[in-house]
Coordinates of C-alpha atoms and ligand atoms in Angstrom, one line a residue:
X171 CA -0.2 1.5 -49.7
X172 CA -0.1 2.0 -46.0
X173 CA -3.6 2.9 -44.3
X174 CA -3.6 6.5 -43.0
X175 CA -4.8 8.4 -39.6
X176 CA -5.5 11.4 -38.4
X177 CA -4.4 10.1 -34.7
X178 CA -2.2 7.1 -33.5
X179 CA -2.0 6.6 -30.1
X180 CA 0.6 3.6 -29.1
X181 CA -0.7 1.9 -26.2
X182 CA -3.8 0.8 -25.1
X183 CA -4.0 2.1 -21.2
X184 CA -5.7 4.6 -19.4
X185 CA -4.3 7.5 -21.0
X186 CA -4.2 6.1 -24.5
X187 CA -8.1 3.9 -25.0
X188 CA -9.3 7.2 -23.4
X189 CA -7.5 9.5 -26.0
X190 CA -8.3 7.3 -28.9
X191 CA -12.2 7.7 -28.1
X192 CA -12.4 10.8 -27.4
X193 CA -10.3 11.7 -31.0
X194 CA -13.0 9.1 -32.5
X195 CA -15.6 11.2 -30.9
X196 CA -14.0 14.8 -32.2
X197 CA -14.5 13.2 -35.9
X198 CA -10.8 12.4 -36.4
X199 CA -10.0 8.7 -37.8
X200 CA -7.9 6.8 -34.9
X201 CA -5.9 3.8 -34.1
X202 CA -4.6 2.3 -31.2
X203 CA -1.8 0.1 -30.6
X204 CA -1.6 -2.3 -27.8
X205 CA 1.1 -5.0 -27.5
X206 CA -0.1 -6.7 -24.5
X207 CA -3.2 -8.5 -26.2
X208 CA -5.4 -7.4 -23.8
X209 CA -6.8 -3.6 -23.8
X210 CA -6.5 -1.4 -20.5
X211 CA -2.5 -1.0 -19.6
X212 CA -1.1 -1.7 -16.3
X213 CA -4.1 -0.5 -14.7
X214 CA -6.9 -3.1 -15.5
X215 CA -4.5 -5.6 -16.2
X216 CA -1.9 -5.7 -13.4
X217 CA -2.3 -3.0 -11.6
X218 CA -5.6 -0.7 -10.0
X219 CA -8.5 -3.1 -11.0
X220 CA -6.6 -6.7 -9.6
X221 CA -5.5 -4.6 -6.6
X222 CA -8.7 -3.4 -5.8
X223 CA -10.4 -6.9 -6.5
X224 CA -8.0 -8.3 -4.4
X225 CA -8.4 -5.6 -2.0
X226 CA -11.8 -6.0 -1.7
X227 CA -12.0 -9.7 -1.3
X228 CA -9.5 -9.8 1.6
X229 CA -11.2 -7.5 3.3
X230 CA -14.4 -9.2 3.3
X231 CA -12.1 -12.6 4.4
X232 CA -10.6 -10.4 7.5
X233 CA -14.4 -8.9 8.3
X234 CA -16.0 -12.5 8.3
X235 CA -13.1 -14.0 11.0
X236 CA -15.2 -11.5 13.5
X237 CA -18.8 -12.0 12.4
X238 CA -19.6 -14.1 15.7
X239 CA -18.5 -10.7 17.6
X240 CA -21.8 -9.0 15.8
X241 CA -24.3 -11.7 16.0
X242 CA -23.6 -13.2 12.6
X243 CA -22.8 -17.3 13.4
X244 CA -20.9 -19.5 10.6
X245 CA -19.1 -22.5 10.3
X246 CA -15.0 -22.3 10.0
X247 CA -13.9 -19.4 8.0
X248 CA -11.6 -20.9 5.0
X249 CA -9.5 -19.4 2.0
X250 CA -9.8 -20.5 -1.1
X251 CA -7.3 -18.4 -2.5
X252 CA -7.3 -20.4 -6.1
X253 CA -11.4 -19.1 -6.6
X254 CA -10.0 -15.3 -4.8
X255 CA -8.0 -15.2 -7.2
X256 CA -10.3 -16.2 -10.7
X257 CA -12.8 -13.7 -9.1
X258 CA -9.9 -11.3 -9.1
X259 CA -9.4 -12.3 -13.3
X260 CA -12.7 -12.6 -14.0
X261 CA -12.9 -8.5 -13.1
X262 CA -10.0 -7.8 -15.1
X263 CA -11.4 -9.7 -18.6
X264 CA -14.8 -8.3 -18.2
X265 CA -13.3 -4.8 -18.3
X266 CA -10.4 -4.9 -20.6
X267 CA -13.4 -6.9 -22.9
X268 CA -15.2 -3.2 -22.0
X269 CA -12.8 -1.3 -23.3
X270 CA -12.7 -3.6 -26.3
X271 CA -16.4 -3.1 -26.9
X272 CA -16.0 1.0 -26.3
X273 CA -13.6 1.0 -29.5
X274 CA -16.0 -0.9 -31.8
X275 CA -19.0 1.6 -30.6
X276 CA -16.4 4.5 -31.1
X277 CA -15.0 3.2 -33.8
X278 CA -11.4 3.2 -33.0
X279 CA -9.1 1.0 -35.2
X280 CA -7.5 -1.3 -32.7
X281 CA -4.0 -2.7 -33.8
X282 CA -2.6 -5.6 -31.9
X283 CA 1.3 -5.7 -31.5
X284 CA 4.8 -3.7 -30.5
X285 CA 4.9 -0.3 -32.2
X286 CA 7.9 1.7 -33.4
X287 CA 8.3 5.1 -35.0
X288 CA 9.9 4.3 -38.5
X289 CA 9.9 8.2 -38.8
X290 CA 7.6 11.7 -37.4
X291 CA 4.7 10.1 -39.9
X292 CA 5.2 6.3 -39.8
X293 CA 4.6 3.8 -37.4
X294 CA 5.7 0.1 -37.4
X295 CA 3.3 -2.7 -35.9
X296 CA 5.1 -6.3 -35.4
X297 CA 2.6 -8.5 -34.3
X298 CA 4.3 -11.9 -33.6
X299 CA 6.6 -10.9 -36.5
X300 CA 4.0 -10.0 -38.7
X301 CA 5.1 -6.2 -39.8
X302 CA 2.3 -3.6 -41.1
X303 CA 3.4 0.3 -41.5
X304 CA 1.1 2.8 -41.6
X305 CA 0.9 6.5 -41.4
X306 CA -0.7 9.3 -39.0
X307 CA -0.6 13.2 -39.2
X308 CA -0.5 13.0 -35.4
X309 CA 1.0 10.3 -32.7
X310 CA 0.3 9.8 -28.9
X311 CA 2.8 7.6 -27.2
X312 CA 1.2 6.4 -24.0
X313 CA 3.6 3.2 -23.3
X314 CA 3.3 4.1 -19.5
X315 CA 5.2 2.4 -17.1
X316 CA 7.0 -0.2 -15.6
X317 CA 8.4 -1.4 -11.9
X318 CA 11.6 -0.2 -10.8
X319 CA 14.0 -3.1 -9.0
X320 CA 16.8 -2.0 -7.1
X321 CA 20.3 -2.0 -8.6
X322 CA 21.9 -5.3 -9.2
X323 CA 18.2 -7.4 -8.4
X324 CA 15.8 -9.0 -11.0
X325 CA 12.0 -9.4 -10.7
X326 CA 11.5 -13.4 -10.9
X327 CA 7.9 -12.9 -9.9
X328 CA 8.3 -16.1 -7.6
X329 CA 10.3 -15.1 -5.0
X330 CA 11.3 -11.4 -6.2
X331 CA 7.8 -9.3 -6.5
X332 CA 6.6 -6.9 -8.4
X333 CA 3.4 -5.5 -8.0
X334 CA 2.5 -8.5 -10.8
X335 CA 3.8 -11.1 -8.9
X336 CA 2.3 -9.8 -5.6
X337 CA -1.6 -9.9 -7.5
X338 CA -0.9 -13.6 -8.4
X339 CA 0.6 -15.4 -5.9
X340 CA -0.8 -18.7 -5.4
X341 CA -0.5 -19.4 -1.9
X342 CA 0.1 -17.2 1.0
X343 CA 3.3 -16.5 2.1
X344 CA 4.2 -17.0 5.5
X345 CA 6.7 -14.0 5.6
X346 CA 6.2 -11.1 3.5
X347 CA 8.9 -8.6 3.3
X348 CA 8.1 -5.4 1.5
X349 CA 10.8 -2.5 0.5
X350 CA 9.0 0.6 0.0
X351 CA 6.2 2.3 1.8
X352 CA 4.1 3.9 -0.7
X353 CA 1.0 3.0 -2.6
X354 CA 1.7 -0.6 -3.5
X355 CA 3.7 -1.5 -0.2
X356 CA 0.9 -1.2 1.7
X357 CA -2.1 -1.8 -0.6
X358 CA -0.5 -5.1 -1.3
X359 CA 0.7 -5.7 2.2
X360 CA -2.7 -4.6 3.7
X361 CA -3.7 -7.7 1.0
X362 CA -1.6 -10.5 2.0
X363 CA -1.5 -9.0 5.8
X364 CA -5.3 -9.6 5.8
X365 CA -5.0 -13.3 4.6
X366 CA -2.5 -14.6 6.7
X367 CA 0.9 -13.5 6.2
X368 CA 3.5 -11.5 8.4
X369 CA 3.9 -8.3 6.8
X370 CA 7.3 -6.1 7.2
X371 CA 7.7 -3.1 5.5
X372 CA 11.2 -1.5 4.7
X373 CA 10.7 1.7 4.6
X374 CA 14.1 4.4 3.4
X375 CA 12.5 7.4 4.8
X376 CA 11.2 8.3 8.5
X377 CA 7.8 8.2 7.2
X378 CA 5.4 5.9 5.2
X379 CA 3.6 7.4 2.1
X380 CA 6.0 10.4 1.5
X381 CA 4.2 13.3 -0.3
X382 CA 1.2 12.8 1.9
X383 CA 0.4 15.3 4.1
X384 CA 2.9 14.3 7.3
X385 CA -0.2 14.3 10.1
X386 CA -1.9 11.9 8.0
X387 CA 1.1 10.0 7.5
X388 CA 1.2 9.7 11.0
X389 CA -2.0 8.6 11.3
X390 CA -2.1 5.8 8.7
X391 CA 1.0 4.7 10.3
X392 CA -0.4 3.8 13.5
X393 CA -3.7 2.3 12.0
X394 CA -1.2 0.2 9.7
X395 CA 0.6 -0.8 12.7
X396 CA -2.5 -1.9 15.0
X397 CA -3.3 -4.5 12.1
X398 CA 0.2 -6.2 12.5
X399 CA 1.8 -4.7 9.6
X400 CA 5.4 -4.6 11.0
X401 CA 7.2 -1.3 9.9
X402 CA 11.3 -0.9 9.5
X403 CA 11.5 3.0 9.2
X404 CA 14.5 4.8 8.4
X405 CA 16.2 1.4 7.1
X406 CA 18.4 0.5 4.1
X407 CA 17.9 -2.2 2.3
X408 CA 22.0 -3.6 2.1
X409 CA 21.7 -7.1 0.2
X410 CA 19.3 -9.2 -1.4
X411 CA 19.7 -13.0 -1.8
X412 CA 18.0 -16.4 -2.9
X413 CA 17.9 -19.4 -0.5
X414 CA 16.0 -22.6 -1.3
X415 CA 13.3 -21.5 1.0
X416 CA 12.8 -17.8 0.5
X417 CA 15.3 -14.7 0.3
X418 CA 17.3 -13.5 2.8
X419 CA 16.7 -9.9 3.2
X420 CA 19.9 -7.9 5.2
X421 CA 19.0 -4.2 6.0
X422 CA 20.7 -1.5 7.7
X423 CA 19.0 1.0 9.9
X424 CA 20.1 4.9 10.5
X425 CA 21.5 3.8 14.3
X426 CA 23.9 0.8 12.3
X427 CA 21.4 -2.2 13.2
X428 CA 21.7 -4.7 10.6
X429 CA 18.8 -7.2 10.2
X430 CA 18.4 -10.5 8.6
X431 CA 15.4 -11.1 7.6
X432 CA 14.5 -14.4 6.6
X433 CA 11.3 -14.1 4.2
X434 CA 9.3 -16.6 1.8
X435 CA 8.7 -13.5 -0.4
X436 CA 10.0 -9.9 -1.0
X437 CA 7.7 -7.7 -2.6
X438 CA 9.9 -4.5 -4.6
X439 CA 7.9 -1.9 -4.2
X440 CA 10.4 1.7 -5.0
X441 CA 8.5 3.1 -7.6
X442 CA 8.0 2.7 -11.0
X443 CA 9.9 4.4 -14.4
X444 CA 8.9 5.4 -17.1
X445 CA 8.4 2.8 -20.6
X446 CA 9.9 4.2 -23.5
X447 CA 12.0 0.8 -24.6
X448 CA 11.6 0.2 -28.7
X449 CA 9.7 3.1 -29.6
X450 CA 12.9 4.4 -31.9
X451 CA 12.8 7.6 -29.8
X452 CA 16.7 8.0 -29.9
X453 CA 16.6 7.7 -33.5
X454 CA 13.5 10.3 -34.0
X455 CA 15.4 12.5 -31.8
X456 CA 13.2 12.8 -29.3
X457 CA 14.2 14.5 -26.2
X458 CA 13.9 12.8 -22.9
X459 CA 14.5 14.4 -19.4
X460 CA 17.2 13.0 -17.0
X461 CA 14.6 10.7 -15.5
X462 CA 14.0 8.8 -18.4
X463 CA 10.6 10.6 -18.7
X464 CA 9.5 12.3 -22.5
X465 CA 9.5 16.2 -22.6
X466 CA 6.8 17.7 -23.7
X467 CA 4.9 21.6 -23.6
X468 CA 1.7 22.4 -22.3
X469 CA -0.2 20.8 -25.1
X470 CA 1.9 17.6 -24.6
X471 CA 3.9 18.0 -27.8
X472 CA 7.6 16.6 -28.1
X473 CA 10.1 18.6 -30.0
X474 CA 9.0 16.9 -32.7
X475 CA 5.6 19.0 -33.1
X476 CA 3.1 16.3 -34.7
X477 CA 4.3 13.6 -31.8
X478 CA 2.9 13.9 -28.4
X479 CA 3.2 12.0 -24.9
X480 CA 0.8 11.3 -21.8
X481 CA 0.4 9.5 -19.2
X482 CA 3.2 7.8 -17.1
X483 CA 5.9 8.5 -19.7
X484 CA 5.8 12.0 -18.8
X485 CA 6.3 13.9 -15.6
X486 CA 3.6 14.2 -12.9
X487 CA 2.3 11.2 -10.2
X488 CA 2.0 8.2 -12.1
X489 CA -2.3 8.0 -11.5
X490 CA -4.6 6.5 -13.7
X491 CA -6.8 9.7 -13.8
X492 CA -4.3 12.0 -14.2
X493 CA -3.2 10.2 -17.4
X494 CA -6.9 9.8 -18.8
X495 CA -7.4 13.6 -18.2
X496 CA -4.6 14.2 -20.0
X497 CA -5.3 11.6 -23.1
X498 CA -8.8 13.8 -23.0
X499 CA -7.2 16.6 -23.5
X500 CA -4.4 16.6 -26.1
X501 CA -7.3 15.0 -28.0
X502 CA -9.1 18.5 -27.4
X503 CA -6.1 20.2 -28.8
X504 CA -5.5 18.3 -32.0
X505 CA -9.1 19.0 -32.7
X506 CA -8.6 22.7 -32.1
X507 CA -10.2 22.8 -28.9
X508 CA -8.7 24.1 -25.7
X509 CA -8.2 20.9 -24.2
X510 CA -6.6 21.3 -20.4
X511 CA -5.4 19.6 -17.1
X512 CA -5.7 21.1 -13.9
X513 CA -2.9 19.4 -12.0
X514 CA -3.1 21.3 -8.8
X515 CA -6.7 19.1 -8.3
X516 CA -5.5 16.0 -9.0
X517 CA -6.9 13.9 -6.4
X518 CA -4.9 10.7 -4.6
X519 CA -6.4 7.8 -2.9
X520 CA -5.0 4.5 -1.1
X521 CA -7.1 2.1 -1.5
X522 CA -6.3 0.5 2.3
X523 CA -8.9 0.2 5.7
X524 CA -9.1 2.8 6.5
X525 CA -9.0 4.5 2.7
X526 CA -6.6 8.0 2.3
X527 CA -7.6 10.4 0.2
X528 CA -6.2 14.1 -0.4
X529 CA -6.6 16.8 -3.4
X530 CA -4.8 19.9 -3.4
X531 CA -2.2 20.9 -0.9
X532 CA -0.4 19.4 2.1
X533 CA 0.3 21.6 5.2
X534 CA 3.9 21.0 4.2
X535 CA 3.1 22.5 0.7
X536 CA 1.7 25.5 2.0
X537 CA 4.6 26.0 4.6
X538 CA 7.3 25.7 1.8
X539 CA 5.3 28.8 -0.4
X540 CA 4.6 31.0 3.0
X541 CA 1.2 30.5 2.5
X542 CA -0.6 31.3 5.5
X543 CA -3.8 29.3 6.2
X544 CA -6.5 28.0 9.0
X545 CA -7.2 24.5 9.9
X546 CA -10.2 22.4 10.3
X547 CA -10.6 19.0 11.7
X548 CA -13.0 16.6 12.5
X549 CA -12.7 12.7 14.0
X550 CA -15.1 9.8 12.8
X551 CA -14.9 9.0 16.1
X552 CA -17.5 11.9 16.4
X553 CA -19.8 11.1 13.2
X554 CA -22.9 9.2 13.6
X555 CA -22.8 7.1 10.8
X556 CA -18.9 5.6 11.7
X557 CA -20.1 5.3 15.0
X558 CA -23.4 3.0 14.5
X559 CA -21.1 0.6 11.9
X560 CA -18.2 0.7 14.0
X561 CA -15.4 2.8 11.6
X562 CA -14.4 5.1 13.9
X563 CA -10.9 5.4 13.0
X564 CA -9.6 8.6 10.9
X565 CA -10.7 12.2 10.5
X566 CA -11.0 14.5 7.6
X567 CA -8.7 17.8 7.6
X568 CA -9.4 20.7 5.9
X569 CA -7.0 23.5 4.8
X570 CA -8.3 27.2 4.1
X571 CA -6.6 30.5 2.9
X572 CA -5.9 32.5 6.0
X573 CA -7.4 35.4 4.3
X574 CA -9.8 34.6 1.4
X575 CA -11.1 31.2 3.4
X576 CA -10.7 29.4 0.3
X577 CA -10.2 25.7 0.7
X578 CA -6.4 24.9 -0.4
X579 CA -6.0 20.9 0.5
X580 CA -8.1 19.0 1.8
X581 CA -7.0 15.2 3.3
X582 CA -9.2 12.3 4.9
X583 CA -8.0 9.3 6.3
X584 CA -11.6 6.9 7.0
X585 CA -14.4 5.1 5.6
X586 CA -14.7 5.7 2.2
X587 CA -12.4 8.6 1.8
X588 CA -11.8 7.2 -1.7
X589 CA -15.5 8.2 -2.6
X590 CA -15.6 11.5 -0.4
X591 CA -12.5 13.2 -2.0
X592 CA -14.8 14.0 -5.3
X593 CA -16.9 16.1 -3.5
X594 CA -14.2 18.7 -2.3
X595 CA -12.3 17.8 -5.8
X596 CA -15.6 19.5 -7.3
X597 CA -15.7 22.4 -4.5
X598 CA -12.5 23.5 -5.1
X599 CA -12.8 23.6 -8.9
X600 CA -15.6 25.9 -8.3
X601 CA -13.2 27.8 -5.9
X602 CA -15.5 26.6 -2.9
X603 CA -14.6 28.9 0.4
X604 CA -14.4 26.6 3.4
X605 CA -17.6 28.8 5.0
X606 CA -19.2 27.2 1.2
X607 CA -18.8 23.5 2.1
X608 CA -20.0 24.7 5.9
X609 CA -23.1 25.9 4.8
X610 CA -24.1 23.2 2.4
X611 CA -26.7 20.7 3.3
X612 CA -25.2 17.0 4.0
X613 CA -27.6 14.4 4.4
X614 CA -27.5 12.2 7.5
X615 CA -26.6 10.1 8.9
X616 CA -23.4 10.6 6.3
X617 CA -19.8 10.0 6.5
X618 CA -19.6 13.5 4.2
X619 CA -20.9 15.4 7.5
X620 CA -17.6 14.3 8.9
X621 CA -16.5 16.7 6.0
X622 CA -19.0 19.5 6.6
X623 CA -17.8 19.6 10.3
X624 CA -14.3 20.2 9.1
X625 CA -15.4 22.6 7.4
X626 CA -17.6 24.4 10.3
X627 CA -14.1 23.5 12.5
X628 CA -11.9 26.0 10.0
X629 CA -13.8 28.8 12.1
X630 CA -14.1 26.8 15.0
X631 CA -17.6 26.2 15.1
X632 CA -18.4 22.8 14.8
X633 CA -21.5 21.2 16.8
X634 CA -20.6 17.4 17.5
X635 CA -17.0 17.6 18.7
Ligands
LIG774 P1 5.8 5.1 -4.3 O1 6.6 6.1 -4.9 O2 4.4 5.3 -3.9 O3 6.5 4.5 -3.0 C1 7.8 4.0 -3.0 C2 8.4 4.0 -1.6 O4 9.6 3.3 -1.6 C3 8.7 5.4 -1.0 O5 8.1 5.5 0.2 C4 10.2 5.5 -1.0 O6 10.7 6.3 0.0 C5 10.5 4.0 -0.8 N1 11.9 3.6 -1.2 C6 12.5 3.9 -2.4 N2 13.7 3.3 -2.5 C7 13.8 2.5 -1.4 C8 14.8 1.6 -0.9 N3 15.9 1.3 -1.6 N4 14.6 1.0 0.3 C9 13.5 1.3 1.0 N5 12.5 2.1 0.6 C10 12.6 2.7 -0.6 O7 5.9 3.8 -5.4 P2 5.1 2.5 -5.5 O8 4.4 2.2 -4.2 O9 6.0 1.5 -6.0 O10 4.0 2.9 -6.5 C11 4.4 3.2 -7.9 C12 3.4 4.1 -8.5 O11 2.2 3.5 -8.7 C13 3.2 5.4 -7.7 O12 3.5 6.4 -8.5 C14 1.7 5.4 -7.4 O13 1.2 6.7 -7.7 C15 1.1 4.3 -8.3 N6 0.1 3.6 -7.6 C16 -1.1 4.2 -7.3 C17 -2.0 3.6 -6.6 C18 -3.3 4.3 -6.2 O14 -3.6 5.3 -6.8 N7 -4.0 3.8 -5.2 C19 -1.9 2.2 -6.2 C20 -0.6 1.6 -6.6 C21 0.3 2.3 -7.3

């Protein structure tokens, strides 16, 4: 007899361990699948928590090159990239371990191996080619994602990065080349940039970061730049090829340039599709939309009612909150609650020096609906706190309903922008005017006043620029 559930979620990441604990918590017996052996998906394994580690600990390695110019004397400054590196893994176990620990103390059932729909009510686990079915009245698939190559080029993760291989490298490359100037082009290059190696972006578009609001864009591009990060804009990536020492990069630019560049490492960094690979979906019938992505309604059910999807392998940015959000809430709705996302507030963050952050719309997104709508800005350059630690860089930007003054975007590029978003992520939830955030008490000295006086700037009234 096969062991039955209420919910099975297959795959253990951010959208699935949260879903399975919060059906735990709703009273309704769970399982989770996980093939990778470790609990926490891309994102604690390969992905967020390394990058962030890594992040991190480079940044401290670039800060402490200039601690004579402060008053702070040391001997030579040295890598040991080998220990970065374990203190990079030893962040990753103790938190997939966490996640471990939050099943037990939920009690989730947590299944190790690859598994398959056999059909809408039974699930196959091979672990290691040990087989176990068992049977739930509802499934989550939350397989996520994986990294996209470009056509006719394999990931070896030695000379060819992913993401993966970029978070494990074992010695720093002389020449990095990176296609693709989005998240993990330059939170990765900002990494290896930072310890050493000679960064070059190739970037498709005219712009880095596409989606980002364009003056921002801008803004992060120069910053990017004055750290030696070496940007190719408008350029094509033509052929990709092996040599004993490296590979030999040839791009195309929009004016015909070709470029050779010679490079110890190229880091793919295009985007990433969707992992729906042995799940038996074809057979189920499960409908899939033309970019490989699994349909589903508003309360993230397939077309086959009792089977659901989150997360990466369905549409919307490809964010560890948005997926845990939305493993929260089709656990709501299988437990008759009204379980719901709020995907206009789903805040973005690059985790670089200076950090971007942004929730809600872009002036571009507001031009392309006719919305009309005022502006406020405010520099670091201007805030007390940047100024007396020496982060003047950046400046917070605040968009407001022309009208009704309600705050419709709102994008920083500066110290700890990461950290600063939640506040207006909160504000506008609460449909916060920008006159709201103006007139509430920031403490000082604060980089968040930088935020007030955007907010004071929509009406033109700021005191300290
Ligand atoms: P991305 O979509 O952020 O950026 C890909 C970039 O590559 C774009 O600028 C695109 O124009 C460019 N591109 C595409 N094809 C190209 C080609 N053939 N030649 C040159 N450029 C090309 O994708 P990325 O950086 O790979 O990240 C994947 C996902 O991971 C994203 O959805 C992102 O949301 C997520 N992520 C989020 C992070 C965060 O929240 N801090 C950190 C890292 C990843």
């Amino acid at each position: 007899m096969s062991e039955k559930f209420d919910v099975v979620v297959i795959g253990g990441g951010p959208a699935g361990y949260v879903c399975a604990i919060r059906s735990s918590q709703l009273g309704l017996k769970t399982a989770c699948i996980e093939l990778r052996g470790t609990l926490g998906g891309t994102c604690l394994n390969i992905g967020c928590i390394p990058s962030k580690s890594l992040l991190n600990l480079s940044e401290s390695f670039h800060q402490a090159k200039d601690f004579s110019k402060i008053g702070i004397e040391t001997g030579d400054i040295k890598l040991n990239l080998s220990k970065m590196m374990q203190n990079k893994d030893k962040a990753v176990t103790v938190l997939t371990k966490g996640v471990e620990f939050l099943f037990k103390k939920n009690k989730v059932t947590y299944l190790k191996g690859k598994g398959s729909l056999l059909d809408k009510n039974r699930i196959v686990i091979d672990d290691k080619n040990n087989k176990q079915t068992i049977e739930s009245k509802n499934i989550i698939i939350s397989t996520g994602s994986e990294a996209a190559c470009l056509p006719g080029v394999d990931f070896d993760e030695v000379k060819i990065l992913s993401s993966t291989g970029a978070l494990n490298m074992n010695k720093v490359p002389q020449k990095m080349l990176i296609i693709g100037g989005g998240y993990i082009g330059l939170e990765m290059g900002s990494v290896w940039s930072r310890l050493g190696s000679d960064v070059h972006v190739v970037e498709y578009l005219d712009h880095i970061t596409p989606g980002l609001d364009k003056e921002i864009s801008n803004e992060f591009l120069k910053i990017l730049k004055k750290q030696n990060i070496k940007f190719h804009l408008n350029t094509k990536v033509e052929k990709i090829r092996k040599t004993d020492k490296g590979v030999n990069v040839e791009t195309h630019d929009t004016n015909n340039n070709k470029v050779l560049h010679e490079s110890d490492v190229v880091l793919v960094a295009v985007g990433r599709k969707p992992y729906t690979k042995n799940l038996n979906l074809e057979k189920l019938g499960v409908d899939l939309d033309d970019k490989g992505r699994i349909k589903v309604n508003k309360n993230f059910q397939t077309n086959i009612k009792n089977i659901y999807a989150i997360g990466d392998v369905i549409e919307g940015p490809m964010l560890a909150h948005k997926a845990e959000e939305e493993g929260i809430a089709v656990a709501e709705l299988i437990a008759g609650q009204a379980g719901h996302v709020n995907y206009n507030l789903i805040p973005g963050v690059i985790y670089t020096t200076p950090e971007v952050a942004y929730v809600g719309k872009s002036e571009e997104d507001l031009k392309k609906i006719n919305q009309s709508y005022k502006v406020g800005k405010f520099p670091f350059l201007a805030n007390s706190r940047a100024k007396a630690i020496n982060k003047p860089e950046g400046f917070v930007k605040i968009l407001a309903d022309d009208k009704t003054d309600k705050v419709l975007g709102v994008h920083i590029i500066g110290p700890h922008a990461g950290e600063m978003i939640a506040e207006m992520s909160v504000a506008m939830e609460f449909g916060a005017s920008s006159e709201d955030i103006a007139r509430t008490c920031h403490a000082h000295p604060t980089f968040s006043e930088a935020i007030k006086e955007a907010a004071l700037s929509v009406d033109k009234r700021q005191i300290h620029s």
